[in-house]
Coordinates of C-alpha atoms in Angstrom, one line a residue:
M1 CA 0.0 0.0 0.0
T2 CA 1.4 3.4 -1.0
W3 CA -0.9 5.8 0.7
R4 CA -1.4 5.5 4.5
P5 CA -3.3 7.5 7.1
T6 CA -1.2 10.0 8.9
Q7 CA -0.7 10.2 12.6
A8 CA -2.1 13.7 12.6
A9 CA -5.3 12.5 10.9
A10 CA -5.7 9.6 13.2
G11 CA -5.2 11.9 16.2
A12 CA -7.7 14.4 14.9
A13 CA -10.3 11.7 14.4
A14 CA -9.7 10.4 17.9
V15 CA -10.1 13.8 19.4
G16 CA -13.2 14.6 17.3
L17 CA -14.9 11.3 18.3
S18 CA -14.0 12.0 22.0
A19 CA -15.5 15.5 21.8
L20 CA -18.7 14.1 20.2
A21 CA -19.0 11.4 22.8
V22 CA -18.5 13.9 25.7
G23 CA -21.0 16.3 24.2
V24 CA -23.7 13.7 23.7
F25 CA -23.1 12.1 27.2
F26 CA -23.3 15.4 29.1
G27 CA -25.8 17.1 26.7
R28 CA -23.3 19.8 25.6
A29 CA -24.0 20.7 22.0
D30 CA -21.2 23.2 21.9
V31 CA -18.6 20.5 22.9
A32 CA -20.1 18.1 20.3
L33 CA -19.8 20.7 17.5
L34 CA -16.1 21.1 18.2
G35 CA -15.5 17.4 17.3
V36 CA -17.6 17.5 14.0
P37 CA -14.9 19.3 11.8
L38 CA -12.2 17.0 13.1
V39 CA -14.2 13.9 12.2
L40 CA -15.4 15.2 8.9
G41 CA -11.8 16.2 7.9
A42 CA -10.5 12.7 8.6
V43 CA -13.4 11.1 6.7
L44 CA -13.2 13.3 3.7
G45 CA -9.4 12.9 3.6
R46 CA -9.8 9.1 3.5
L47 CA -12.5 9.3 0.8
G48 CA -10.3 11.4 -1.5
L49 CA -7.1 9.3 -1.6
P50 CA -4.7 10.3 -4.4
V51 CA -4.2 7.9 -7.3
G52 CA -0.8 6.6 -8.2
R53 CA 2.5 7.7 -6.7
T54 CA 4.8 10.7 -6.8
S55 CA 7.7 10.3 -9.1
A56 CA 11.0 12.1 -8.7
A57 CA 14.4 11.7 -10.4
F58 CA 17.6 13.6 -10.8
D59 CA 19.1 14.4 -14.1
G60 CA 22.1 12.4 -15.3
G61 CA 25.5 13.1 -14.0
G62 CA 28.5 14.7 -15.8
P63 CA 31.2 17.2 -15.3
S64 CA 30.0 20.5 -13.7
A65 CA 29.7 23.2 -16.2
V66 CA 30.9 25.9 -13.8
P67 CA 34.2 25.2 -11.9
G68 CA 33.6 25.1 -8.1
E69 CA 29.9 24.6 -8.4
I70 CA 27.6 21.5 -8.4
A71 CA 24.3 21.9 -10.2
E72 CA 21.4 19.4 -10.4
T73 CA 17.8 19.5 -11.5
L74 CA 15.2 17.5 -9.6
R75 CA 12.2 16.6 -11.8
L76 CA 9.0 16.0 -9.8
T77 CA 5.6 14.7 -10.9
A78 CA 3.0 14.7 -8.2
A79 CA 0.4 11.9 -7.8
A80 CA -3.0 12.8 -9.1
G81 CA -5.2 14.2 -6.3
S82 CA -2.3 14.9 -3.9
D83 CA -2.4 18.2 -2.0
V84 CA 1.3 19.0 -1.4
V85 CA 4.7 17.3 -1.8
H86 CA 7.3 17.6 0.9
L87 CA 11.0 17.4 0.0
R88 CA 14.0 17.2 2.3
V89 CA 17.3 17.7 0.4
F90 CA 20.6 16.7 1.9
A91 CA 24.2 17.6 0.8
P92 CA 27.5 16.5 2.4
G93 CA 28.6 19.1 5.0
H94 CA 25.4 21.1 4.8
R95 CA 22.2 21.3 6.8
P96 CA 19.2 19.6 5.2
A97 CA 16.7 21.9 3.5
D98 CA 12.9 21.4 3.6
V99 CA 10.8 22.4 0.6
V100 CA 7.0 22.1 0.2
V101 CA 5.6 22.4 -3.3
P102 CA 2.0 22.2 -4.5
G103 CA 1.0 18.7 -5.7
Q104 CA 0.0 19.7 -9.2
G105 CA 1.5 18.6 -12.4
E106 CA 5.3 18.4 -13.2
R107 CA 7.9 20.7 -11.7
E108 CA 11.7 21.2 -12.1
L109 CA 13.6 22.2 -9.0
P110 CA 17.1 23.5 -9.7
L111 CA 19.7 22.7 -7.0
R112 CA 23.0 24.6 -6.6
L113 CA 25.9 23.9 -4.3
S114 CA 29.2 25.7 -4.0
S115 CA 32.2 23.4 -3.3
V116 CA 35.8 24.1 -2.3
R117 CA 36.5 20.4 -3.1
T118 CA 37.3 19.2 -6.6
G119 CA 37.3 15.9 -8.4
P120 CA 34.6 13.2 -8.0
Q121 CA 32.1 14.4 -5.3
T122 CA 29.0 13.0 -3.7
T123 CA 26.2 15.5 -4.3
F124 CA 22.5 15.6 -3.3
R125 CA 20.1 13.1 -1.6
A126 CA 16.4 13.8 -1.3
D127 CA 13.5 12.4 0.6
V128 CA 10.2 12.8 -1.2
R129 CA 6.8 12.3 0.3
G130 CA 3.3 13.3 -1.0
Y131 CA 0.3 14.3 1.2
G132 CA -3.3 13.8 0.3
P133 CA -6.2 16.3 0.9
L134 CA -6.3 17.9 4.4
G135 CA -3.2 16.0 5.3
A136 CA -5.2 12.9 6.1
S137 CA -3.0 10.5 4.1
A138 CA 0.6 10.3 3.1
E139 CA 2.5 8.1 0.8
D140 CA 5.6 6.0 1.7
P141 CA 8.7 8.2 1.5
Q142 CA 11.1 7.8 -1.3
R143 CA 14.9 8.3 -1.0
L144 CA 16.7 9.5 -4.1
G145 CA 20.4 9.9 -4.7
A146 CA 21.9 12.1 -7.3
P147 CA 24.9 10.7 -9.3
D148 CA 28.3 11.7 -8.3
R149 CA 29.6 14.8 -10.1
L150 CA 33.1 15.6 -11.3
V151 CA 33.8 19.1 -10.0
L152 CA 36.4 20.8 -12.2
P153 CA 39.1 23.0 -10.6
E154 CA 38.6 26.8 -10.8
A155 CA 41.5 28.9 -12.1
S156 CA 42.7 32.1 -10.7
R157 CA 44.1 35.0 -12.7
L158 CA 47.9 35.0 -12.5
G159 CA 49.0 37.3 -15.2
R160 CA 52.6 36.4 -16.3
V161 CA 54.2 33.2 -15.2
P162 CA 57.8 32.0 -15.5
L163 CA 58.8 30.7 -19.0
P164 CA 61.7 28.7 -20.3
S165 CA 64.7 30.7 -21.5
R166 CA 64.6 28.9 -24.9
L167 CA 61.5 29.1 -27.1
R168 CA 60.5 26.5 -29.6
G169 CA 58.6 26.4 -32.9
L170 CA 58.6 28.5 -36.1
T171 CA 55.6 30.6 -35.0
G172 CA 53.9 31.7 -31.8
P173 CA 53.0 34.6 -29.6
R174 CA 56.5 35.4 -28.3
T175 CA 59.6 36.9 -29.7
S176 CA 62.6 34.5 -29.9
R177 CA 66.3 35.3 -30.2
R178 CA 66.7 33.9 -33.7
L179 CA 66.4 35.6 -37.1
G180 CA 63.1 35.2 -38.9
D181 CA 59.6 36.7 -39.7
G182 CA 58.3 38.7 -36.8
S183 CA 57.3 42.1 -35.6
E184 CA 60.3 43.1 -33.4
L185 CA 63.2 44.8 -35.3
R186 CA 66.6 43.2 -35.1
D187 CA 68.7 45.4 -37.4
V188 CA 69.0 46.9 -40.9
H189 CA 71.3 44.8 -43.0
P190 CA 72.5 44.7 -46.7
L191 CA 70.4 42.5 -48.9
G192 CA 71.8 38.9 -48.9
P193 CA 70.8 35.4 -49.8
G194 CA 67.5 34.4 -48.3
D195 CA 66.3 37.9 -47.8
R196 CA 62.9 38.8 -49.3
L197 CA 62.4 41.8 -51.5
R198 CA 59.4 42.9 -49.5
R199 CA 61.7 43.4 -46.6
V200 CA 63.7 46.2 -48.4
D201 CA 63.7 49.4 -46.4
W202 CA 63.8 52.1 -49.2
R203 CA 64.4 54.9 -46.8
A204 CA 67.4 53.3 -45.2
T205 CA 68.6 52.4 -48.7
A206 CA 68.3 55.9 -50.0
R207 CA 70.1 57.2 -46.9
R208 CA 72.9 54.7 -46.9
S209 CA 73.3 54.0 -50.6
P210 CA 72.1 57.0 -52.7
T211 CA 73.3 55.4 -55.9
L212 CA 71.3 52.2 -55.0
D213 CA 74.4 50.0 -55.3
T214 CA 73.3 48.2 -52.2
L215 CA 69.8 47.4 -51.0
Y216 CA 69.1 47.3 -47.2
V217 CA 66.5 45.2 -45.6
R218 CA 64.8 45.2 -42.2
R219 CA 65.5 42.0 -40.4
T220 CA 63.3 41.0 -37.5
F221 CA 63.3 38.4 -34.7
A222 CA 61.3 35.3 -35.4
T223 CA 58.2 34.4 -33.2
A224 CA 58.0 31.2 -31.2
E225 CA 56.1 29.7 -28.4
A226 CA 57.0 28.5 -24.9
G227 CA 56.5 25.0 -23.7
A228 CA 55.5 23.9 -20.2
V229 CA 54.8 20.5 -18.5
L230 CA 52.6 20.4 -15.4
V231 CA 53.7 17.5 -13.1
L232 CA 51.1 16.8 -10.4
D233 CA 52.1 14.8 -7.4
S234 CA 48.8 13.0 -6.6
R235 CA 50.4 10.2 -4.5
D236 CA 48.7 11.6 -1.3
D237 CA 45.7 13.7 -0.4
V238 CA 45.9 15.3 3.0
G239 CA 43.8 17.9 4.7
P240 CA 44.4 20.6 7.3
D241 CA 43.4 18.3 10.2
L242 CA 46.3 16.0 11.2
R243 CA 43.8 13.5 12.6
T244 CA 42.6 12.7 9.0
W245 CA 46.1 11.8 7.9
R246 CA 45.7 8.4 9.5
G247 CA 42.9 7.6 7.1
S248 CA 40.5 6.6 9.9
E249 CA 38.5 9.9 9.8
P250 CA 36.8 11.4 6.7
L251 CA 38.0 14.6 5.2
R252 CA 35.8 17.7 5.7
V253 CA 34.0 19.0 2.6
D254 CA 34.4 22.6 3.5
E255 CA 38.2 22.5 3.7
P256 CA 40.4 22.1 0.5
T257 CA 42.9 19.3 0.7
S258 CA 46.4 19.2 -0.7
L259 CA 45.1 17.7 -4.0
D260 CA 42.4 20.3 -4.2
L261 CA 45.1 23.0 -3.9
A262 CA 47.3 21.2 -6.5
R263 CA 44.4 21.0 -9.0
H264 CA 43.6 24.7 -8.4
A265 CA 47.2 25.8 -8.8
A266 CA 47.7 23.6 -12.0
A267 CA 44.5 24.9 -13.5
S268 CA 45.6 28.5 -12.8
V269 CA 49.0 28.0 -14.4
A270 CA 47.6 26.2 -17.4
T271 CA 45.0 28.9 -18.0
A272 CA 47.7 31.6 -17.9
L273 CA 49.9 29.7 -20.4
V274 CA 47.1 28.7 -22.8
D275 CA 45.7 32.3 -22.8
A276 CA 49.1 33.5 -23.8
G277 CA 49.2 31.0 -26.7
D278 CA 51.9 28.6 -25.2
R279 CA 51.9 24.8 -25.2
V280 CA 51.1 23.0 -21.9
G281 CA 51.3 19.3 -21.1
L282 CA 50.3 17.3 -18.0
E283 CA 51.9 14.4 -16.1
D284 CA 50.7 12.5 -13.0
L285 CA 53.3 11.0 -10.7
A286 CA 50.8 8.6 -9.1
R287 CA 49.7 6.9 -12.4
R288 CA 51.7 5.5 -15.3
R289 CA 49.1 6.2 -17.8
R290 CA 49.8 8.1 -21.0
P291 CA 50.4 11.8 -20.2
L292 CA 48.8 14.7 -22.0
T293 CA 51.3 15.9 -24.6
P294 CA 52.0 19.7 -24.8
A295 CA 49.4 21.5 -26.9
T296 CA 47.5 24.8 -26.9
G297 CA 44.0 26.0 -27.4
K298 CA 40.8 26.2 -25.4
R299 CA 39.9 22.6 -26.2
H300 CA 43.2 21.4 -24.9
L301 CA 42.7 23.4 -21.7
R302 CA 39.4 21.7 -21.1
R303 CA 41.2 18.3 -21.5
I304 CA 43.7 19.4 -18.9
L305 CA 41.0 20.6 -16.4
H306 CA 39.2 17.3 -16.9
A307 CA 42.4 15.3 -16.3
L308 CA 43.2 17.3 -13.2
A309 CA 39.8 16.6 -11.8
L310 CA 40.3 12.8 -12.3
T311 CA 43.7 12.7 -10.5
A312 CA 43.5 10.8 -7.2
P313 CA 45.8 8.6 -5.0
V314 CA 45.5 5.0 -6.1
G315 CA 46.9 2.4 -3.7
T316 CA 50.6 2.5 -3.0
P317 CA 52.4 4.3 -5.9
A318 CA 55.4 2.5 -7.4
R319 CA 58.8 4.2 -7.0
R320 CA 59.9 6.0 -10.2
V321 CA 63.3 5.0 -11.5
R322 CA 63.5 8.0 -13.8
P323 CA 61.6 11.3 -13.9
P324 CA 58.9 11.9 -16.5
Q325 CA 60.3 12.8 -19.9
V326 CA 59.8 16.5 -20.8
P327 CA 61.0 18.4 -23.8
T328 CA 64.5 20.0 -23.4
D329 CA 63.2 23.5 -24.1
A330 CA 60.2 23.3 -21.7
I331 CA 59.8 24.4 -18.1
V332 CA 58.4 22.1 -15.5
Y333 CA 55.8 23.1 -12.8
L334 CA 55.9 20.5 -10.0
F335 CA 52.9 20.6 -7.7
T336 CA 53.7 18.6 -4.5
T337 CA 53.4 18.6 -0.7
L338 CA 57.1 18.0 -0.2
L339 CA 56.3 15.3 2.4
D340 CA 59.1 13.0 1.2
D341 CA 62.3 13.1 -0.8
A342 CA 60.9 12.0 -4.1
P343 CA 60.3 15.6 -5.4
L344 CA 64.0 16.4 -4.6
T345 CA 65.1 13.4 -6.6
L346 CA 63.0 14.5 -9.6
V347 CA 64.3 18.1 -9.4
E348 CA 67.9 16.9 -9.3
A349 CA 67.4 14.7 -12.4
W350 CA 65.8 17.6 -14.3
A351 CA 68.5 20.0 -13.2
E352 CA 71.1 17.6 -14.7
Q353 CA 69.2 17.7 -18.0
G354 CA 69.1 21.5 -17.9
V355 CA 65.3 21.7 -17.5
P356 CA 64.1 24.7 -15.4
V357 CA 61.7 23.8 -12.6
V358 CA 59.2 25.7 -10.5
V359 CA 58.0 23.9 -7.4
I360 CA 54.5 24.7 -6.1
D361 CA 54.0 23.8 -2.4
T362 CA 50.4 22.5 -2.1
L363 CA 50.3 21.4 1.5
P364 CA 47.4 23.2 3.3
D365 CA 47.9 25.1 6.5
V366 CA 47.8 22.5 9.3
H367 CA 45.5 23.1 12.2
P368 CA 46.7 22.5 15.8
V369 CA 45.4 19.4 17.5
P370 CA 45.2 18.5 21.2
E371 CA 46.9 15.1 20.8
R372 CA 50.5 15.4 21.9
H373 CA 51.9 12.6 19.7
L374 CA 50.3 14.2 16.6
T375 CA 51.8 17.5 17.5
L376 CA 55.3 16.0 17.9
A377 CA 55.0 14.1 14.6
W378 CA 54.0 17.3 12.8
R379 CA 56.9 19.2 14.2
I380 CA 59.3 16.6 12.9
T381 CA 57.6 16.5 9.5
A382 CA 57.6 20.4 9.3
M383 CA 61.4 20.4 10.0
E384 CA 62.0 17.9 7.3
R385 CA 59.9 19.9 4.9
A386 CA 61.9 23.1 5.8
D387 CA 65.1 21.2 5.0
R388 CA 63.8 20.2 1.6
V389 CA 62.7 23.8 0.8
R390 CA 66.2 25.0 1.7
A391 CA 67.8 22.4 -0.5
L392 CA 65.6 23.4 -3.4
T393 CA 66.4 27.1 -2.8
A394 CA 70.1 26.4 -2.6
R395 CA 69.9 24.7 -6.0
G396 CA 68.2 27.8 -7.5
V397 CA 64.7 26.2 -7.8
P398 CA 62.0 28.6 -6.7
V399 CA 59.3 27.3 -4.3
V400 CA 55.9 29.0 -4.3
R401 CA 53.5 28.4 -1.5
W402 CA 49.9 27.8 -2.5
A403 CA 47.9 27.7 0.7
G404 CA 46.0 30.2 2.9
S405 CA 47.0 33.8 2.4
E406 CA 50.1 32.8 0.5
R407 CA 47.9 31.7 -2.4
D408 CA 46.8 35.3 -3.0
R409 CA 50.4 36.4 -3.3
A410 CA 51.4 33.7 -5.8
A411 CA 50.7 36.0 -8.7
A412 CA 53.1 38.7 -7.3
R413 CA 55.7 36.0 -6.7
F414 CA 55.4 34.9 -10.3
E415 CA 55.7 38.4 -11.6
V416 CA 58.9 38.9 -9.6
M417 CA 60.4 35.7 -11.1
V418 CA 59.4 36.9 -14.6
R419 CA 61.1 40.2 -14.2
A420 CA 64.2 38.6 -12.7
A421 CA 64.4 36.4 -15.8
E422 CA 64.0 39.3 -18.1
R423 CA 66.9 41.1 -16.5
H424 CA 69.2 38.2 -17.2
R425 CA 67.9 37.6 -20.7
P426 CA 70.1 38.6 -23.7
V427 CA 69.5 42.0 -25.1
A428 CA 67.2 41.9 -28.2
G429 CA 69.5 43.9 -30.4
A430 CA 72.7 42.0 -29.5
R431 CA 74.6 40.7 -32.5
R432 CA 77.2 38.0 -32.8

């Protein structure tokens, strides 16, 4: 049986019958009249039972269209003859929300949820229950679960980010140090083999060779593009609470973990590079699957964001014998928590190959805990991390913190690094 009498209706009928019995027994018409509406309401409610059952369903799952937001649509079709439909919607880490809608026809209820967590996320659950006329009957409650959603990381505006000293390709958005077609003037030179006639500078020719014995051409620097490889260390995913590092307690949904920060930082760097027209690739240290080769364009950026959202620790990662292969003229952005010596080994291997590296520290700010043994363990871990940061700095590898208030200053840190690289770059007009 789908529709059953409610406790309120049964209580109202019992009170009404009691009032009628008391009024008749003591000859009090006023008391008897008080019980008539209650009894009639219960009887009419039972006579007008709704037909069928309320149907409700969530739309199919898929990646979230807006980074950092989970959106769902609950489609509701009330049973014929029902008065209202009561909904109670649950979301992880949030208080349940109660909604009452009229029980007429079909309705679409949009649900929105902001999330600081990224990757596969559990979204909404809903309890649906219809009520008949006068609340005398109610159907058996239904529990619905929305499919898990893939929340894409949201990118921050960084402006300029560090680039490799050597550019690649025959075309691109940046000016290289070699001769070729471009917009930046290199010099004015006598016409020689390989020079095009459309490059002839007639004013310079008239000024330097009035008899036109020698033609002078304007030579420019060629354009090229920068290459970058994002290396994500997804071997562990830790939160700000040290008690969750043991794996026995769940991570909170309102606090970003180290992998959430790594996804956000990688998405921000990738967006800045792709918007500038550079090529970006992606490598995951925890998985040996095929990496994303460097490419450019908005479509490739969407592939990177989707791949970042799918990164997650999988069992015990195997130890890498050699670092991921990257192009010799690319820069590496390493996103890691620096909780072990594996990142230092990778950076040393890349340094021997002449590959520039920028390390992004993605460990969240750790909250103090009352347990003394956890506090002591964190002090030892923090000192080991400080030693690794000093070792990287001594090697000339910049380390950028990406947690708490330091994340807001990451763009300024990148700008300082870019200006420092420009000061040490060869002068554009320098000749051999």
